[in-house]
Coordinates of C-alpha atoms and ligand atoms in Angstrom, one line a residue:
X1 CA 2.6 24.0 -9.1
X2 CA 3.8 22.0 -6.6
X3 CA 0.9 19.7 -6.6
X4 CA 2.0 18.5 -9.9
X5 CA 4.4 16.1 -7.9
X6 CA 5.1 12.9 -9.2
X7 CA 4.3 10.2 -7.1
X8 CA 6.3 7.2 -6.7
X9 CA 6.3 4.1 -8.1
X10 CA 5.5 1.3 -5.3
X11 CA 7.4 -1.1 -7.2
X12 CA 10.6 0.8 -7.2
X13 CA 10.7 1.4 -3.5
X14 CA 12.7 -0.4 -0.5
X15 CA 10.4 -1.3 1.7
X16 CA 12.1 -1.2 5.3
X17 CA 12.0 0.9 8.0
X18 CA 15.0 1.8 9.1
X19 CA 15.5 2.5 13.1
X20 CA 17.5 5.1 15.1
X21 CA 18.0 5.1 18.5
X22 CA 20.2 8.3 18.2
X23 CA 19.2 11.7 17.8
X24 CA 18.3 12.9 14.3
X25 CA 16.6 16.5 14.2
X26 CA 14.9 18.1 11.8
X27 CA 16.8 21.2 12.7
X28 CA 20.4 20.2 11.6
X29 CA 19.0 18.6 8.4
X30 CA 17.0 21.9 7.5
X31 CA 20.6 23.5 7.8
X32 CA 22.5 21.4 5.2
X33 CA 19.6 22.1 3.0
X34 CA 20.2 25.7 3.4
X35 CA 24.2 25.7 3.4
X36 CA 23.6 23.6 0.1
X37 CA 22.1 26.8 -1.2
X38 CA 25.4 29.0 0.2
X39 CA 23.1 30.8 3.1
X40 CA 25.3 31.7 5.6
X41 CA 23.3 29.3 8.6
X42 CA 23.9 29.1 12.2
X43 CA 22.2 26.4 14.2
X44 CA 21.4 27.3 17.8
X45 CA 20.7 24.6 20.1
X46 CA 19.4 25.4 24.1
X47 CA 21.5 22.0 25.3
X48 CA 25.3 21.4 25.5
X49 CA 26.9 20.0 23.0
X50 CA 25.4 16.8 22.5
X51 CA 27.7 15.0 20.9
X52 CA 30.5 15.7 23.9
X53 CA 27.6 15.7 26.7
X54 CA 27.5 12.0 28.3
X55 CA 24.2 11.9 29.2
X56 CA 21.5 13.6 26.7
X57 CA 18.8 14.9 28.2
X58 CA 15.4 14.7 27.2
X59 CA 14.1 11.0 26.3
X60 CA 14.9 8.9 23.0
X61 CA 12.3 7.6 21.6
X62 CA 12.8 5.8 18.9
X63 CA 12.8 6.7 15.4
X64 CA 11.6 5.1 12.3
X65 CA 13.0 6.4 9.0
X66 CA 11.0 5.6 5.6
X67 CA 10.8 6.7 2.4
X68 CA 9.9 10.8 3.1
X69 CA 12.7 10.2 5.8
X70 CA 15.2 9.0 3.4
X71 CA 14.2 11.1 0.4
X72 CA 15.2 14.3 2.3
X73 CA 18.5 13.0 3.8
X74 CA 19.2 12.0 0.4
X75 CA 18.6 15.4 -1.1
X76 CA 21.4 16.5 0.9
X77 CA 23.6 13.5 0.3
X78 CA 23.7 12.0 3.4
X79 CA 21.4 9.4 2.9
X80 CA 23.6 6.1 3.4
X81 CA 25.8 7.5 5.7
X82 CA 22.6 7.7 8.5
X83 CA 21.3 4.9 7.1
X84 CA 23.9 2.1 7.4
X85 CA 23.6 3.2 11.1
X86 CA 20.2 2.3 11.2
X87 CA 18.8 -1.3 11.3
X88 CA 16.3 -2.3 8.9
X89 CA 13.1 -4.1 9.4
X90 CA 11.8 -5.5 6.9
X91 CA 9.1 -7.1 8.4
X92 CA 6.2 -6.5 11.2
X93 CA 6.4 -9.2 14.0
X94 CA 3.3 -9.9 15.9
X95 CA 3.4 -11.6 18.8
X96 CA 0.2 -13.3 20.4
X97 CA -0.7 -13.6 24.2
X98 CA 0.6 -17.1 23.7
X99 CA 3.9 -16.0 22.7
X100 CA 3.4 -16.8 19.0
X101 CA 5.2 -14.4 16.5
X102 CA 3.6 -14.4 12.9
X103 CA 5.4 -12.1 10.4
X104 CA 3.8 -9.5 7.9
X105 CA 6.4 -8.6 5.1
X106 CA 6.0 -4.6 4.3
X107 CA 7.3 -5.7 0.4
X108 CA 10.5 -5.9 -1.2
X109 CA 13.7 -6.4 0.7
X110 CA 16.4 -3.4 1.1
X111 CA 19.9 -2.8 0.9
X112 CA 22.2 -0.4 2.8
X113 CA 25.2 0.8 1.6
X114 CA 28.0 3.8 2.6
X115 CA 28.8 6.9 2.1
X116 CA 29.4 10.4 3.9
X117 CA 29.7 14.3 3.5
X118 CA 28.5 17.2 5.7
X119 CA 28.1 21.0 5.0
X120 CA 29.6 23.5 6.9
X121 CA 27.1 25.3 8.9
X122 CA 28.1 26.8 12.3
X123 CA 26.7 25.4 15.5
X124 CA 25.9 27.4 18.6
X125 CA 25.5 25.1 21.3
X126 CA 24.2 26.6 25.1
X127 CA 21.5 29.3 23.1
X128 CA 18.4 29.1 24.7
X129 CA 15.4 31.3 22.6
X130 CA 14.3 34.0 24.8
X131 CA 12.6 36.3 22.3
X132 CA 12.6 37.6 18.6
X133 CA 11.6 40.4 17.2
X134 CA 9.6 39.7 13.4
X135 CA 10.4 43.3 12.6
X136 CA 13.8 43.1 12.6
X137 CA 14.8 39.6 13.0
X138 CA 16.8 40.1 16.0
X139 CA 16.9 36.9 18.3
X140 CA 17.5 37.1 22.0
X141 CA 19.2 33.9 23.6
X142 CA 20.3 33.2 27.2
X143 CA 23.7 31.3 27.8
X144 CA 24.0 29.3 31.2
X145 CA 26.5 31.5 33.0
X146 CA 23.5 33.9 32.7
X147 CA 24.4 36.2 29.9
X148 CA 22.3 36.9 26.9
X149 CA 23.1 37.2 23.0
X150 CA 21.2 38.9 20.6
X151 CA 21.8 37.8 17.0
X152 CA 20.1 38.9 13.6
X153 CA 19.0 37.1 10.7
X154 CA 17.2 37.5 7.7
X155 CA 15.3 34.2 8.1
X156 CA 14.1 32.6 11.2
X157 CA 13.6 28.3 10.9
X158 CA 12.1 27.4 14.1
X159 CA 12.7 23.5 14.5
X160 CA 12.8 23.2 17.8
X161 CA 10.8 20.7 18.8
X162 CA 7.1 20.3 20.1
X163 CA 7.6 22.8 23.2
X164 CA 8.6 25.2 20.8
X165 CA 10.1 28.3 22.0
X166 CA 9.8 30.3 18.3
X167 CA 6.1 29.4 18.1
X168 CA 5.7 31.3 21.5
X169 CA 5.6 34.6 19.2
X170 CA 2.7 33.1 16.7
X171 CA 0.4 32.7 20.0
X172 CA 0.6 36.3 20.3
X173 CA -0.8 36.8 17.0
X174 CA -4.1 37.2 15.1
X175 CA -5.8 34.7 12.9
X176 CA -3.3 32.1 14.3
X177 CA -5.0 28.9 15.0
X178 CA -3.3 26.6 17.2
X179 CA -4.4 23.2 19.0
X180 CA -2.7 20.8 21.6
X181 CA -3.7 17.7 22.6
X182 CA -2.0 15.2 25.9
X183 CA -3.8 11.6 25.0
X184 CA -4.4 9.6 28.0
X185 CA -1.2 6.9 26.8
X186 CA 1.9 7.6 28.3
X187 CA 4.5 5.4 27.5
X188 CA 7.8 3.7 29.3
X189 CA 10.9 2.5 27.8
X190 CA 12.3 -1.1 28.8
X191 CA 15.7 -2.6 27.3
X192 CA 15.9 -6.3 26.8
X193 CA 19.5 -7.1 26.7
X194 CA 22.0 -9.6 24.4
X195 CA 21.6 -13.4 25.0
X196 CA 25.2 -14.8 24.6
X197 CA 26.2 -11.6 22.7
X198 CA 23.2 -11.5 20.4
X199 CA 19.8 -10.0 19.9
X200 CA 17.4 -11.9 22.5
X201 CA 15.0 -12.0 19.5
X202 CA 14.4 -11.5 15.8
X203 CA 16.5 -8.4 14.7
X204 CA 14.9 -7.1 11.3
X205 CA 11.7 -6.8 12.8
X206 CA 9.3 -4.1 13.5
X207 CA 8.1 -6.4 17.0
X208 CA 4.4 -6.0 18.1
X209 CA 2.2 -6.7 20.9
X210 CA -0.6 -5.4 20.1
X211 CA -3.2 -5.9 23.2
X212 CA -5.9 -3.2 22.6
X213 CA -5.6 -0.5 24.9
X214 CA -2.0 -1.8 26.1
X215 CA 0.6 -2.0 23.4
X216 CA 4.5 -2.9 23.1
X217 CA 6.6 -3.0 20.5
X218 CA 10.5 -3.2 20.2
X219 CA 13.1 -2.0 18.0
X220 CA 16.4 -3.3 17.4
X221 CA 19.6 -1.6 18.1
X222 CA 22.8 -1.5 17.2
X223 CA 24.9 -2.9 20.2
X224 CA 21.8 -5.8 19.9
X225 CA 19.6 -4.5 22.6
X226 CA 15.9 -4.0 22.0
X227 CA 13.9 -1.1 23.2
X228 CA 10.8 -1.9 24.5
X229 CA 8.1 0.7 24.3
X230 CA 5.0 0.0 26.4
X231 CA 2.1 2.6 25.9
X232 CA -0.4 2.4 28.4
X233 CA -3.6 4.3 30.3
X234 CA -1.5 6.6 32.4
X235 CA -4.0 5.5 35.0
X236 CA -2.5 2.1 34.2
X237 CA 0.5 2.8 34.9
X238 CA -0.6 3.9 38.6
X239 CA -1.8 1.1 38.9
X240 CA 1.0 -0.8 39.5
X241 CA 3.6 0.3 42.2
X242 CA 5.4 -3.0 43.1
X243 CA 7.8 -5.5 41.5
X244 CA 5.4 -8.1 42.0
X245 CA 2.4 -5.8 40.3
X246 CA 5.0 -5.6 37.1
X247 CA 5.7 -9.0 36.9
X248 CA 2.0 -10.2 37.2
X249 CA 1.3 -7.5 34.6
X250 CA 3.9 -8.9 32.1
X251 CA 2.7 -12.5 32.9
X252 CA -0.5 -11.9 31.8
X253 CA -0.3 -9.3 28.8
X254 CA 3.8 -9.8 27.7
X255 CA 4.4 -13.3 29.1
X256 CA 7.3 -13.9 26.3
X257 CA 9.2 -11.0 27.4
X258 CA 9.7 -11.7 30.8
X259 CA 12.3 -13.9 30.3
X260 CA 14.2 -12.1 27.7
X261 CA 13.9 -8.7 29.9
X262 CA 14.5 -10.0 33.0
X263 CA 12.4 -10.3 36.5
X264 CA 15.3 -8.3 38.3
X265 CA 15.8 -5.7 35.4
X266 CA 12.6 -5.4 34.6
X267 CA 10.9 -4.1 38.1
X268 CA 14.1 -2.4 38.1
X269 CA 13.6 -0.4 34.4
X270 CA 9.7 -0.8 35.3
X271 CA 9.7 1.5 38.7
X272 CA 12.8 3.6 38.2
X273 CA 10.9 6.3 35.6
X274 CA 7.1 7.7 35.3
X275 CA 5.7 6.9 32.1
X276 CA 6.2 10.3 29.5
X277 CA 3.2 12.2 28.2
X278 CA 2.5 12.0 24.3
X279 CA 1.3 15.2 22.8
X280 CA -0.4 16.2 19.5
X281 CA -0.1 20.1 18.4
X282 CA -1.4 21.5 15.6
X283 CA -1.3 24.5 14.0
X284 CA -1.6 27.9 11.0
X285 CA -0.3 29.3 9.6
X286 CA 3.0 27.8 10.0
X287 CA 5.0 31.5 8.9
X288 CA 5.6 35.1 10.2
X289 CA 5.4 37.7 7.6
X290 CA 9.0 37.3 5.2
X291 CA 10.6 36.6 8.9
X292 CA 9.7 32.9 10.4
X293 CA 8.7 29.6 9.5
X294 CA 8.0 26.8 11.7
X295 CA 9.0 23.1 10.9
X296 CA 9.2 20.1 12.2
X297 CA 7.4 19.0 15.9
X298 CA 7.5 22.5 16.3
X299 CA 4.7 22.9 13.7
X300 CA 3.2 19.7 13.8
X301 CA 4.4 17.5 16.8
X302 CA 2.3 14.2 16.3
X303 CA 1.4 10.9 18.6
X304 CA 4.0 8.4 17.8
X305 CA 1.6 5.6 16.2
X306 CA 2.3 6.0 12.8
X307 CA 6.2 5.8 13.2
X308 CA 6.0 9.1 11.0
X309 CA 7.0 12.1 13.1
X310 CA 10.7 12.2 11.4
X311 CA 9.5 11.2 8.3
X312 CA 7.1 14.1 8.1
X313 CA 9.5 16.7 9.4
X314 CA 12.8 15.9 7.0
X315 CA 9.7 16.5 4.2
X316 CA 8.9 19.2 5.3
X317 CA 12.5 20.2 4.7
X318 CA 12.1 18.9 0.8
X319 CA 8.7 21.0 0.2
X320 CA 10.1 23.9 1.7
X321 CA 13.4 23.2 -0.5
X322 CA 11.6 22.4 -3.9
X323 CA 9.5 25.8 -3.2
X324 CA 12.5 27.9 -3.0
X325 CA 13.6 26.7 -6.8
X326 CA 9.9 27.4 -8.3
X327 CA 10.4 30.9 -6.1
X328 CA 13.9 31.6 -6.7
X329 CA 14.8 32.5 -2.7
X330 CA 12.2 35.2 -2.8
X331 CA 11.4 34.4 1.4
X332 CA 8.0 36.6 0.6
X333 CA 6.4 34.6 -1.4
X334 CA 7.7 31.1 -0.2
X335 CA 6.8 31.2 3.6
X336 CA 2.9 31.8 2.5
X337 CA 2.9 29.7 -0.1
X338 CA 4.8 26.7 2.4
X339 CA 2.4 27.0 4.7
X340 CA -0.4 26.8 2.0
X341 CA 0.9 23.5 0.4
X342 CA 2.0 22.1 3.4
X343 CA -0.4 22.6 6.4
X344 CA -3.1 20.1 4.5
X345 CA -0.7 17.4 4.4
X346 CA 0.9 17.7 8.1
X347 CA -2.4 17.9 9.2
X348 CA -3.7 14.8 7.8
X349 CA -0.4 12.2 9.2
X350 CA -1.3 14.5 13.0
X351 CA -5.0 12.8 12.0
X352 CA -3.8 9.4 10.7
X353 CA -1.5 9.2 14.1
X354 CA -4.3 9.9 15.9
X355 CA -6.6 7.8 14.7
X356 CA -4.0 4.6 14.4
X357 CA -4.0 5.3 18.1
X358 CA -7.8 5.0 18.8
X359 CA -8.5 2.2 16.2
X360 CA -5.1 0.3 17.8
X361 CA -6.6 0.9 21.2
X362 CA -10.2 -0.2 20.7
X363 CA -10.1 -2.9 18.0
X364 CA -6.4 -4.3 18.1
X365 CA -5.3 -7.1 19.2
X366 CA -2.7 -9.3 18.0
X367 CA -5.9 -11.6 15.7
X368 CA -7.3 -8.5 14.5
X369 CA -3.6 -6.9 13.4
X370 CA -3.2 -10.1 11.2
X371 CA -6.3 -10.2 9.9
X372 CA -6.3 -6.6 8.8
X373 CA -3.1 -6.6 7.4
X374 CA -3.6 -10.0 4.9
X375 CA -6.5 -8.3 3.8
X376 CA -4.8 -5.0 2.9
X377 CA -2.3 -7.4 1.1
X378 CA -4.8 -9.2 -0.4
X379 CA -6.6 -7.0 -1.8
X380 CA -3.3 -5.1 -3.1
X381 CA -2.7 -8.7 -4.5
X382 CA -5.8 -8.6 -6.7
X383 CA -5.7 -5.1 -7.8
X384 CA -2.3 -4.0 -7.3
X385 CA -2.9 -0.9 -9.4
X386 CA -6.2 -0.1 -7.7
X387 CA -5.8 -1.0 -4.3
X388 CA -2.5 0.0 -2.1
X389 CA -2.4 0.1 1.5
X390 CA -2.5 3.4 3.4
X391 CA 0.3 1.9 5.5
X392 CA 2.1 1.6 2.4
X393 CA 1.8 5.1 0.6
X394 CA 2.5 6.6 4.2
X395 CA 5.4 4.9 4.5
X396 CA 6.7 4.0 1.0
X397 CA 5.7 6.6 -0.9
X398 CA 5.9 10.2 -0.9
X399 CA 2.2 10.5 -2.0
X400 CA 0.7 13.5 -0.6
X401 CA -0.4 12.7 3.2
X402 CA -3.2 14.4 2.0
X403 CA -4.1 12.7 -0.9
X404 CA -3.5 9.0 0.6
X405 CA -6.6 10.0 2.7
X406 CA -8.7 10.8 0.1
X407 CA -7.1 7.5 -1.8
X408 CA -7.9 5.6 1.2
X409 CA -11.1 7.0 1.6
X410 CA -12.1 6.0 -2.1
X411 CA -10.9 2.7 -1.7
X412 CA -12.9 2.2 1.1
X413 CA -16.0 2.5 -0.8
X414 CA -15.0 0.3 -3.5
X415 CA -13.3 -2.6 -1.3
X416 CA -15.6 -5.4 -2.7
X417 CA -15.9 -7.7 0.2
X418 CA -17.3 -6.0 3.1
X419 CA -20.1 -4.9 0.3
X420 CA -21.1 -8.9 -0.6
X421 CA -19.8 -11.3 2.2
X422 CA -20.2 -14.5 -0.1
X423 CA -19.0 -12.7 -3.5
X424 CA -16.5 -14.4 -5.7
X425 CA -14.1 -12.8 -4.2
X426 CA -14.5 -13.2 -0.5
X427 CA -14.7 -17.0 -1.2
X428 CA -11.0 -16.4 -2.8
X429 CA -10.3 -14.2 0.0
X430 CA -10.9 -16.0 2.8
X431 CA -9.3 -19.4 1.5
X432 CA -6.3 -17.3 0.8
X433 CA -6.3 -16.2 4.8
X434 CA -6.3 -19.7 5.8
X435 CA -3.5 -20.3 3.8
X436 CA -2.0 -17.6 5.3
X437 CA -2.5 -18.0 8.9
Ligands
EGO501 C1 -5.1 -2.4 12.1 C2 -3.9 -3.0 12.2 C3 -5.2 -1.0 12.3 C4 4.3 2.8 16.5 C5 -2.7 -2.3 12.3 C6 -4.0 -0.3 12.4 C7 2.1 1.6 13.3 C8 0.9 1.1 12.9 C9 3.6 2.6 17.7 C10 3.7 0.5 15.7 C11 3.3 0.0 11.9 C12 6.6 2.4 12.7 C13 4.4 1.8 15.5 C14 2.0 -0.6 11.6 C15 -2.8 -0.9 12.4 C16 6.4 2.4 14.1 C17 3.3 1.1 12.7 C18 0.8 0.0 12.1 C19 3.0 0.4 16.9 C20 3.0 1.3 17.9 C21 5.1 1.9 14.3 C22 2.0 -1.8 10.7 C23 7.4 2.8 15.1 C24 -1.5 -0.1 12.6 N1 5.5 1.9 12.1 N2 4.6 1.7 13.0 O1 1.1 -1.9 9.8 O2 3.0 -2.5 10.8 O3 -0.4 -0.6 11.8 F1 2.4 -0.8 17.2 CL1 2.1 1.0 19.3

């Protein structure tokens, strides 16, 4: 039933990503979804408040919101409210070893307006998962002054993140398949501060500089700093212990950063924190009986390279919504049939991730980025109907993850150039990349 979705009409679409530096979880979305339906929900989080705490712990990576990302927020009506806190980028920007920055439109501009309402759902803050119990739904939870709760309920979400502390009960089961992957990238997080009170480059741009198996890319926030996100070889990052080691690093892979970072701040941010760990988990079924359901990083944590780790987890939240209407609340028949519609599509974005990060890694630099990308437009140029680029159904449309592979995998067998070199078409082609470079 479900797979009689409609898919979206690229034309329609806003095409930006939208950033967020704060911290958006699929968790507290999930729970206006159900207190839309009038469940009774309580949200139990292991941390301290986090809006009081001063310092968050665990690291913020930025996030990119797109279309799936905005669909579900919208379903709840809070769409504009997250998004006019966001910044949107409308645009890639590559820059070259030289320094050179050439932009790549994703389409159509955006807009962001305003607007705000939140359901009432009641938050447990200082809850940390021990144990449940699938037979009876009985959670156990330790507090920090060392106590323990225990806590019943008829439906268990587990969003809690890639380390998750519900899965811990699906390892213990039969036919449960589950996979976890560290890739050999970690990555670091450098700020590049306000020159004369305004961003030090570009704002409404994706930035890029894409170096093969070193890559850095910045995203604009809202008091008009950038983060910085290098992902490197951990070994890499070993590699250099000194001030002087960073700086000779920048000056020969980042040389345009250098000044807008700073030497100073820069060895400083560089050699204060080790580079995080990235890690991929997979897994099935992604339910428990009538009891549990995973969602989120907790069933599908994926490698950042696709900027669609939110995205996938607030759709999640849609599927598993829309299923309840065709199932009318009946938990019994919606967990199996979530984890039937959904595990094929969270498993092909985990793959796409993945494999952005090897292609990036082997083949891109910032040339090769370029190139690909005016031939993904170009070809969309000629047959607009025919031809759409998987970056843009992944991020633009809410196309099955699923079926943009198999798209993408048909169009790859039809894409008439790399067939006939000195076709019609390649002759158009190629004069239309001069113009473009
Ligand atoms: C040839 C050219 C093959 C995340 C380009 C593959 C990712 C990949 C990490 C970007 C955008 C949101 C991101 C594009 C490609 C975020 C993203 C892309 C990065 C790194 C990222 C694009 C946060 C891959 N989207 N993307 O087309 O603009 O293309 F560079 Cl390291």
């Amino acid at each position: 039933m479900y797979d009689n979705l409609k898919h979206s009409d690229f034309g329609e679409i806003f095409k930006d990503l939208f950033l967020f530096p704060f911290i958006l979880q699929v968790g507290s979305l999930n729970a206006c979804f159900f207190a839309k339906r009038d469940f009774v929900v309580e949200v139990f989080e292991s941390r301290e408040d986090i809006r009081k705490a001063k310092i968050v712990k665990g690291r913020s990576i930025n996030l990119a919101l797109s279309h799936r990302g905005r669909q579900a927020l919208k379903h709840v009506g809070i769409e504009e409210k997250i998004v006019s806190k966001g910044i949107p980028m409308h645009a890639r920007m590559i820059h070259s070893l030289l320094g050179k920055q050439s932009p790549i439109p994703y389409g159509k501009k955006g807009q962001v307006r305003l607007l705000l309402t939140y359901p009432n759902t009641k938050l447990n803050f200082d809850h940390k998962l021990l144990d449940w119990s699938e037979e009876t739904g009985l959670m156990t939870f330790a507090r920090s002054d060392g106590s323990t709760e225990q806590i019943k309920a008829d439906l268990i979400v587990g969003c809690d993140g890639a380390f998750s502390a519900t899965r811990k009960q699906f390892l213990r089961r039969r036919l449960f398949n589950y996979s976890q992957t560290y890739i050999p990238h970690g990555y670091m997080e450098l700020t590049m501060p306000p020159i004369n009170g305004e961003f030090a480059m570009k704002p409404n741009y994706l930035h890029i500089w894409p170096r093969n198996t070193f890559m850095m890319i910045a995203l604009p926030n809202l008091d008009k700093t950038f983060t910085c996100t290098l992902f490197m070889p951990f070994e890499d990052f070993e590699k250099i212990t000194t001030g002087d080691g960073v700086i000779q690093f920048f000056q020969k892979y980042f040389p345009d950063t250098i000044p807008l970072i700073g030497i100073d701040a820069l060895k400083r941010d560089y050699l204060h924190l080790p580079a995080q760990a990235m890690v991929s988990v997979k897994c099935s079924p992604y339910h428990i009986g009538n009891k549990c359901v995973l969602m989120g990083d907790a069933a599908h944590a994926v490698v950042p390279f696709y900027g669609q780790g939110m995205n996938a987890g607030f759709e999640d939240c849609i599927v598993f919504d829309e299923l309840m209407d065709q199932f009318s609340e009946d938990f019994s028949a919606v967990l199996p049939e979530y984890t039937r519609v959904r595990v094929p599509d969270d498993h092909a974005i985990s793959d796409l991730a993945m494999y952005n990060y090897v292609e990036m890694r082997a083949h891109v630099n910032s040339r090769w980025f370029l190139f690909r990308k005016h031939v993904d437009n170009f070809l969309h140029f000629l047959m607009p109907k025919t031809i759409i680029p998987l970056y843009t159904m992944i991020t633009f449309s809410r196309t099955r993850y699923h079926e943009a592979v198999k798209q993408w995998h048909w169009q790859n067998k039809v894409r008439p150039f790399e067939k006939n070199i000195f076709s019609l078409n390649s002759l158009i082609f190629f004069s239309y990349i001069r113009f473009s470079f």
